[in-house]
PDB file of C-alpha atoms in Angstrom:
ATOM      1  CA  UNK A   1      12.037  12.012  -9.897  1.00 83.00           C
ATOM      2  CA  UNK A   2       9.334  10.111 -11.725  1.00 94.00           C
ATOM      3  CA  UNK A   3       9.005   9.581 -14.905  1.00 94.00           C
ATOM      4  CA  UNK A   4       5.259   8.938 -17.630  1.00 96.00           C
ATOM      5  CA  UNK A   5       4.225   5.387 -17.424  1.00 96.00           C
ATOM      6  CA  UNK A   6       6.310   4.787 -14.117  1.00 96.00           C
ATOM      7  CA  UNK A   7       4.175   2.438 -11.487  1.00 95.00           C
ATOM      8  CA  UNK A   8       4.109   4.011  -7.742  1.00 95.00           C
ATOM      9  CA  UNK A   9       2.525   2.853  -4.398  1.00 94.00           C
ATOM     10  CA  UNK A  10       0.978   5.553  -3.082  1.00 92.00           C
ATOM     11  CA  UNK A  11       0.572   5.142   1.147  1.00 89.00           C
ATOM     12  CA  UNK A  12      -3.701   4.716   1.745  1.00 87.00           C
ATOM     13  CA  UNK A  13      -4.709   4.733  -1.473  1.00 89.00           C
ATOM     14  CA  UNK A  14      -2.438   1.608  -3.038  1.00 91.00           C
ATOM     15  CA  UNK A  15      -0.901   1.477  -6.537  1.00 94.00           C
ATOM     16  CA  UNK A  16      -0.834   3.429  -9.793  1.00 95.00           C
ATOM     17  CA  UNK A  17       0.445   4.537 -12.739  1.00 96.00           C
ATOM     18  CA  UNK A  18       1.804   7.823 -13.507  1.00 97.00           C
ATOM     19  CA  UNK A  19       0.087   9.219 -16.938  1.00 97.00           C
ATOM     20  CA  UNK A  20       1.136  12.943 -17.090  1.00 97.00           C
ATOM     21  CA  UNK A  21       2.843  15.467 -15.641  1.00 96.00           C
ATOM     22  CA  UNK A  22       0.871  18.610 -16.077  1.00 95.00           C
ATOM     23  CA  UNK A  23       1.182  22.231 -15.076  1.00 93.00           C
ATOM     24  CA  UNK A  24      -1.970  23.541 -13.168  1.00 90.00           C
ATOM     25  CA  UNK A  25      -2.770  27.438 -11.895  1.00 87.00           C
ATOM     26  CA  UNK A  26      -4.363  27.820  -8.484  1.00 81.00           C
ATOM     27  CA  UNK A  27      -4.428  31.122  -6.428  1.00 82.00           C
ATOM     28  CA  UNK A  28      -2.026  32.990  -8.925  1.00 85.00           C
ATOM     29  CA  UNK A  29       0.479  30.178  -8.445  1.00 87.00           C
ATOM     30  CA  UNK A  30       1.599  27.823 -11.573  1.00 91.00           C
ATOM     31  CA  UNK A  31       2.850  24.026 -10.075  1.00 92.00           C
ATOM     32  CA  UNK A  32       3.732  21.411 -11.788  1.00 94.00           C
ATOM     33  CA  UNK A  33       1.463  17.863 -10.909  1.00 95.00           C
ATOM     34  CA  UNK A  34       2.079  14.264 -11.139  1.00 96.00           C
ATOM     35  CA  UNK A  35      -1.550  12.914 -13.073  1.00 97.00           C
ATOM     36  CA  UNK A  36      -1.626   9.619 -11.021  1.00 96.00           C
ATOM     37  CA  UNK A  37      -4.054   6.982 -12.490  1.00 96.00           C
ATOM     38  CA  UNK A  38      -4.878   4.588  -8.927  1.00 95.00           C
ATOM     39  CA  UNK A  39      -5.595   0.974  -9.987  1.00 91.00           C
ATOM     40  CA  UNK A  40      -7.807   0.350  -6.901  1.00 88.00           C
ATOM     41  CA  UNK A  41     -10.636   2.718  -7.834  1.00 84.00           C
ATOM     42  CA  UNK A  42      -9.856   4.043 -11.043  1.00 84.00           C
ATOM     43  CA  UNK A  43      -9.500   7.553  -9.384  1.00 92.00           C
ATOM     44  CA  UNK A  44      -7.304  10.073 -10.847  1.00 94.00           C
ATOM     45  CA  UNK A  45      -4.803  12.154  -8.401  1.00 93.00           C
ATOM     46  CA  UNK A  46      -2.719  14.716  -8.719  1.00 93.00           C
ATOM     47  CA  UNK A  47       0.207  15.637  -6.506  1.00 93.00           C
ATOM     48  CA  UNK A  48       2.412  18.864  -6.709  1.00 93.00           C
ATOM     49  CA  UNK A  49       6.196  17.384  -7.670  1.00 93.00           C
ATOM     50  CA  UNK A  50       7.398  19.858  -4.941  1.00 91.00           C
ATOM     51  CA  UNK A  51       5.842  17.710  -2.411  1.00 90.00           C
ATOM     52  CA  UNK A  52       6.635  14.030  -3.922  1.00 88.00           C
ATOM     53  CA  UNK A  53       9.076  12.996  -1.353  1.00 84.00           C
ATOM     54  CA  UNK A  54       6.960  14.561   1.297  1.00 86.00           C
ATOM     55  CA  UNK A  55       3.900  12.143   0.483  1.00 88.00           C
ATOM     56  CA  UNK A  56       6.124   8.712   0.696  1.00 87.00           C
ATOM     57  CA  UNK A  57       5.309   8.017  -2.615  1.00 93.00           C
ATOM     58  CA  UNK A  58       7.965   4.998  -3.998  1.00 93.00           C
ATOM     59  CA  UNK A  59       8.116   3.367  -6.699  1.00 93.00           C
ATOM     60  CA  UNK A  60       6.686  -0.288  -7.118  1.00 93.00           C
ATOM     61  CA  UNK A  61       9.078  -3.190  -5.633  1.00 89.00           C
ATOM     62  CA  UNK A  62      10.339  -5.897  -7.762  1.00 83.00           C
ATOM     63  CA  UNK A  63      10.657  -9.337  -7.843  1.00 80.00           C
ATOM     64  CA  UNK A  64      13.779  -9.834  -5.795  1.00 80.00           C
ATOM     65  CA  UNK A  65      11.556  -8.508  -2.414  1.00 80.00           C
ATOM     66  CA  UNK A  66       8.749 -11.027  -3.561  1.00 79.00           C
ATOM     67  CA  UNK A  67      11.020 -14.167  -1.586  1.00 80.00           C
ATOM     68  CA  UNK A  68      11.345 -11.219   1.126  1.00 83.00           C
ATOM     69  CA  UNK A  69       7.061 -10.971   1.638  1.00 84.00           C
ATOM     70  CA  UNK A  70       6.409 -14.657   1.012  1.00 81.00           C
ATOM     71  CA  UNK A  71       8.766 -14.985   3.998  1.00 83.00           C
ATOM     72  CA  UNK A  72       6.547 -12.368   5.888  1.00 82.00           C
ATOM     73  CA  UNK A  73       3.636 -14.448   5.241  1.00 80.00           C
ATOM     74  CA  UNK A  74       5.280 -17.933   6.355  1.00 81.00           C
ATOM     75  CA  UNK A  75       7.159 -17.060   9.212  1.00 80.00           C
ATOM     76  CA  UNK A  76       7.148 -13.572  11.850  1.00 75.00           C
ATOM     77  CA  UNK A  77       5.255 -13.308  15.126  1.00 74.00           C
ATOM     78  CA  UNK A  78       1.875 -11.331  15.676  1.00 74.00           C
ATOM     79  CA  UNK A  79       1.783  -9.287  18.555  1.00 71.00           C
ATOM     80  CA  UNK A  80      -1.621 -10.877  19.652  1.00 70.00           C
ATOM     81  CA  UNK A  81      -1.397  -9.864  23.427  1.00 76.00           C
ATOM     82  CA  UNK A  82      -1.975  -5.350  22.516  1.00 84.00           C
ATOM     83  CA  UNK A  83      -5.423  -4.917  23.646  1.00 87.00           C
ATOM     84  CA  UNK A  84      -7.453  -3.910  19.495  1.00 86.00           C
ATOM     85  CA  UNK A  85      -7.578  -0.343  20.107  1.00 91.00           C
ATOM     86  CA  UNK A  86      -3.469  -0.695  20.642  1.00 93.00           C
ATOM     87  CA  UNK A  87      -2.890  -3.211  18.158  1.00 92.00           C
ATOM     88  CA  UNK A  88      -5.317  -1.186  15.437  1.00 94.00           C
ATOM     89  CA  UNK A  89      -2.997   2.236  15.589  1.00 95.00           C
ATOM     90  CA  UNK A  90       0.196  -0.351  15.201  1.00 94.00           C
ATOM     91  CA  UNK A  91      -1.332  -1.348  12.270  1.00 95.00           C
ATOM     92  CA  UNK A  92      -2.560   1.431  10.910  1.00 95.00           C
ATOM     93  CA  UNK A  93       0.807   3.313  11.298  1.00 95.00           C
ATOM     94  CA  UNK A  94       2.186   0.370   9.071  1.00 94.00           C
ATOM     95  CA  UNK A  95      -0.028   0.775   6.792  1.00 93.00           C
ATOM     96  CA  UNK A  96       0.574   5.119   6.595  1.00 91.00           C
ATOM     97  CA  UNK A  97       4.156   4.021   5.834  1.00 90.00           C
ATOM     98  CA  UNK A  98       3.530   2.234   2.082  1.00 88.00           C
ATOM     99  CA  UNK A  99       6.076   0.000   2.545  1.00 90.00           C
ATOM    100  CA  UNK A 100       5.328  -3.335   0.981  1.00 91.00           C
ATOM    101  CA  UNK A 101       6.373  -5.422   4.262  1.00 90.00           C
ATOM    102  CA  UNK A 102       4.844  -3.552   6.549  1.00 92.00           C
ATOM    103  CA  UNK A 103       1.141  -3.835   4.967  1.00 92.00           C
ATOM    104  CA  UNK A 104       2.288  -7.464   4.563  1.00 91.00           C
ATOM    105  CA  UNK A 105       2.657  -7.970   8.230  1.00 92.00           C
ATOM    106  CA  UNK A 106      -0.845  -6.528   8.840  1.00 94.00           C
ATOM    107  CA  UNK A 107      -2.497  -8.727   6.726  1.00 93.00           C
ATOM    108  CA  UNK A 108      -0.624 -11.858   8.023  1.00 91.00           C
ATOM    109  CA  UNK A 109      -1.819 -10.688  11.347  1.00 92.00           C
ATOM    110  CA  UNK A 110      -5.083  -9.903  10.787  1.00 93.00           C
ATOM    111  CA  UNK A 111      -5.466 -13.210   8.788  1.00 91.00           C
ATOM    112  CA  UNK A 112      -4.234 -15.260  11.869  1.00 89.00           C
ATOM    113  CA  UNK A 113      -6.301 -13.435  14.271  1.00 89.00           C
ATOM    114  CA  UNK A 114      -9.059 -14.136  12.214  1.00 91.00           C
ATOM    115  CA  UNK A 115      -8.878 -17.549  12.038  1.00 89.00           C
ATOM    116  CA  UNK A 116      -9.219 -17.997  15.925  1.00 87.00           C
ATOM    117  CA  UNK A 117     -12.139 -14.923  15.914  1.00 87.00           C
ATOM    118  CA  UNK A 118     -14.113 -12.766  15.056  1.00 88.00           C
ATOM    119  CA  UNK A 119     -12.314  -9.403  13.839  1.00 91.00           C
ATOM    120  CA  UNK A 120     -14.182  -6.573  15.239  1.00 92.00           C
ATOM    121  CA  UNK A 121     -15.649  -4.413  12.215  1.00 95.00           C
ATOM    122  CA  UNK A 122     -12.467  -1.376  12.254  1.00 95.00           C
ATOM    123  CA  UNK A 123     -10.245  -4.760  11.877  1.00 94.00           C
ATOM    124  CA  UNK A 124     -12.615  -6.226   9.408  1.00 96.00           C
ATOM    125  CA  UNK A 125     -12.381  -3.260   7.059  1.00 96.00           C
ATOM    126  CA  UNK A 126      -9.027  -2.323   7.759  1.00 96.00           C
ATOM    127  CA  UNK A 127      -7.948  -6.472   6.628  1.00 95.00           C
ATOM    128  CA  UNK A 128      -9.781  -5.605   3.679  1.00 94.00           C
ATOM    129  CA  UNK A 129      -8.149  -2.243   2.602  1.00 93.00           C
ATOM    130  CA  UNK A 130      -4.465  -3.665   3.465  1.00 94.00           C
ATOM    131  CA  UNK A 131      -5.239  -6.577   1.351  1.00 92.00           C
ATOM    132  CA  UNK A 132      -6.452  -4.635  -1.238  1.00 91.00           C
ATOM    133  CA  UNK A 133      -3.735  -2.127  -1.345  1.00 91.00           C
ATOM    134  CA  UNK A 134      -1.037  -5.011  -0.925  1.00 91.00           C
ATOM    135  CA  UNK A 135      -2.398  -7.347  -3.897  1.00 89.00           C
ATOM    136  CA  UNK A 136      -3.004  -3.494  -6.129  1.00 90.00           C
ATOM    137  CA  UNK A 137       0.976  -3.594  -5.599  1.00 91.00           C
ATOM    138  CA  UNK A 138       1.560  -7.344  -6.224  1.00 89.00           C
ATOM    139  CA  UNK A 139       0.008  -7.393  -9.310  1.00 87.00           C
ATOM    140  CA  UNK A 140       2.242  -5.211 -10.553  1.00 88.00           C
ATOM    141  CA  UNK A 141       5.772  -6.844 -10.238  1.00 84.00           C
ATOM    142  CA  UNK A 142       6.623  -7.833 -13.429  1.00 75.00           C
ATOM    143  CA  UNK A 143       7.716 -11.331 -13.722  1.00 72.00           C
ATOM    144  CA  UNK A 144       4.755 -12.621 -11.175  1.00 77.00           C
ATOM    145  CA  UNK A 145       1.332 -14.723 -12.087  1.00 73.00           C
ATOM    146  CA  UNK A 146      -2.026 -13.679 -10.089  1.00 72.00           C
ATOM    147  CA  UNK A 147      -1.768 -17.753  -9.149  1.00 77.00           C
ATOM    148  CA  UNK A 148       1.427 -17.077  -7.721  1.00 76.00           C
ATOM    149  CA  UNK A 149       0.234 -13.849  -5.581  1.00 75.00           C
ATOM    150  CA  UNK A 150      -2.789 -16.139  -4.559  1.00 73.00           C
ATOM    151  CA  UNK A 151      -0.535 -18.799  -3.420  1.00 75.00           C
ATOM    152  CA  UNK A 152       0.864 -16.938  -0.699  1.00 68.00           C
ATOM    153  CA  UNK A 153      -1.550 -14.192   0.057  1.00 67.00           C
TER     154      UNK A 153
END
């Protein structure tokens, strides 16, 4: 399904590149393994190709979805009425999913709700991570500048 040198989003852990495909023994048992290189921490992981579509692993967007997310962050209603402990598994579920707009939508909401309070620290940290794993994507659409990812995000 994937190919060396092919970029992938990875749900939790954010964006990488695929450097080798590699056949491992464990327990008796030979598997082939995607060699993932994560751009977030540097961190290699490896993921049996028999379970690929099982992990939601995708490939990165492109451009085209770019007007799609600036859109997100313009326009689109937060929930703000779900008590935190509600509106915290919402989010988080968004996040499990990897898709592009959905960890868009959590940082648009968590950015609004921030600017009329205080996030609590589980919001705090979890702004931070989607953020992190959303820009860890962004940056690597080909055809976009880091001044135009900062000009929206």
């Amino acid at each position: 399904m994937f190919q060396i040198g092919d970029n992938i989003v990875y749900p939790m852990h954010g964006a990488g590149t695929i450097e080798a495909i590699e056949e491992k023994q464990f327990l008796e048992e030979k598997q082939q393994y995607y060699v993932i290189r994560m751009s977030i921490s540097n961190m290699t992981v490896m993921i049996p190709t028999r379970k690929i579509l099982s992990s939601n692993i995708r490939p990165v967007t492109d451009i085209r979805a770019l007007k799609h997310i600036i859109h997100i962050f313009q326009h689109g209603e937060s929930d703000r009425l779900l008590p935190w402990k509600q509106r915290y598994i919402v989010n988080t579920n968004k996040i499990k999913t990897g898709e592009i707009q959905e960890g868009a939508e959590v940082v648009r909401d968590l950015r609004r709700m921030k600017k009329e309070k205080a996030l609590n620290s589980s919001e705090k940290k979890m702004l931070d991570h989607a953020y992190e794993f959303l820009i860890s994507e962004l940056e690597f659409i080909k055809g976009i500048t880091e001044k135009q990812i900062k000009s929206f995000c």
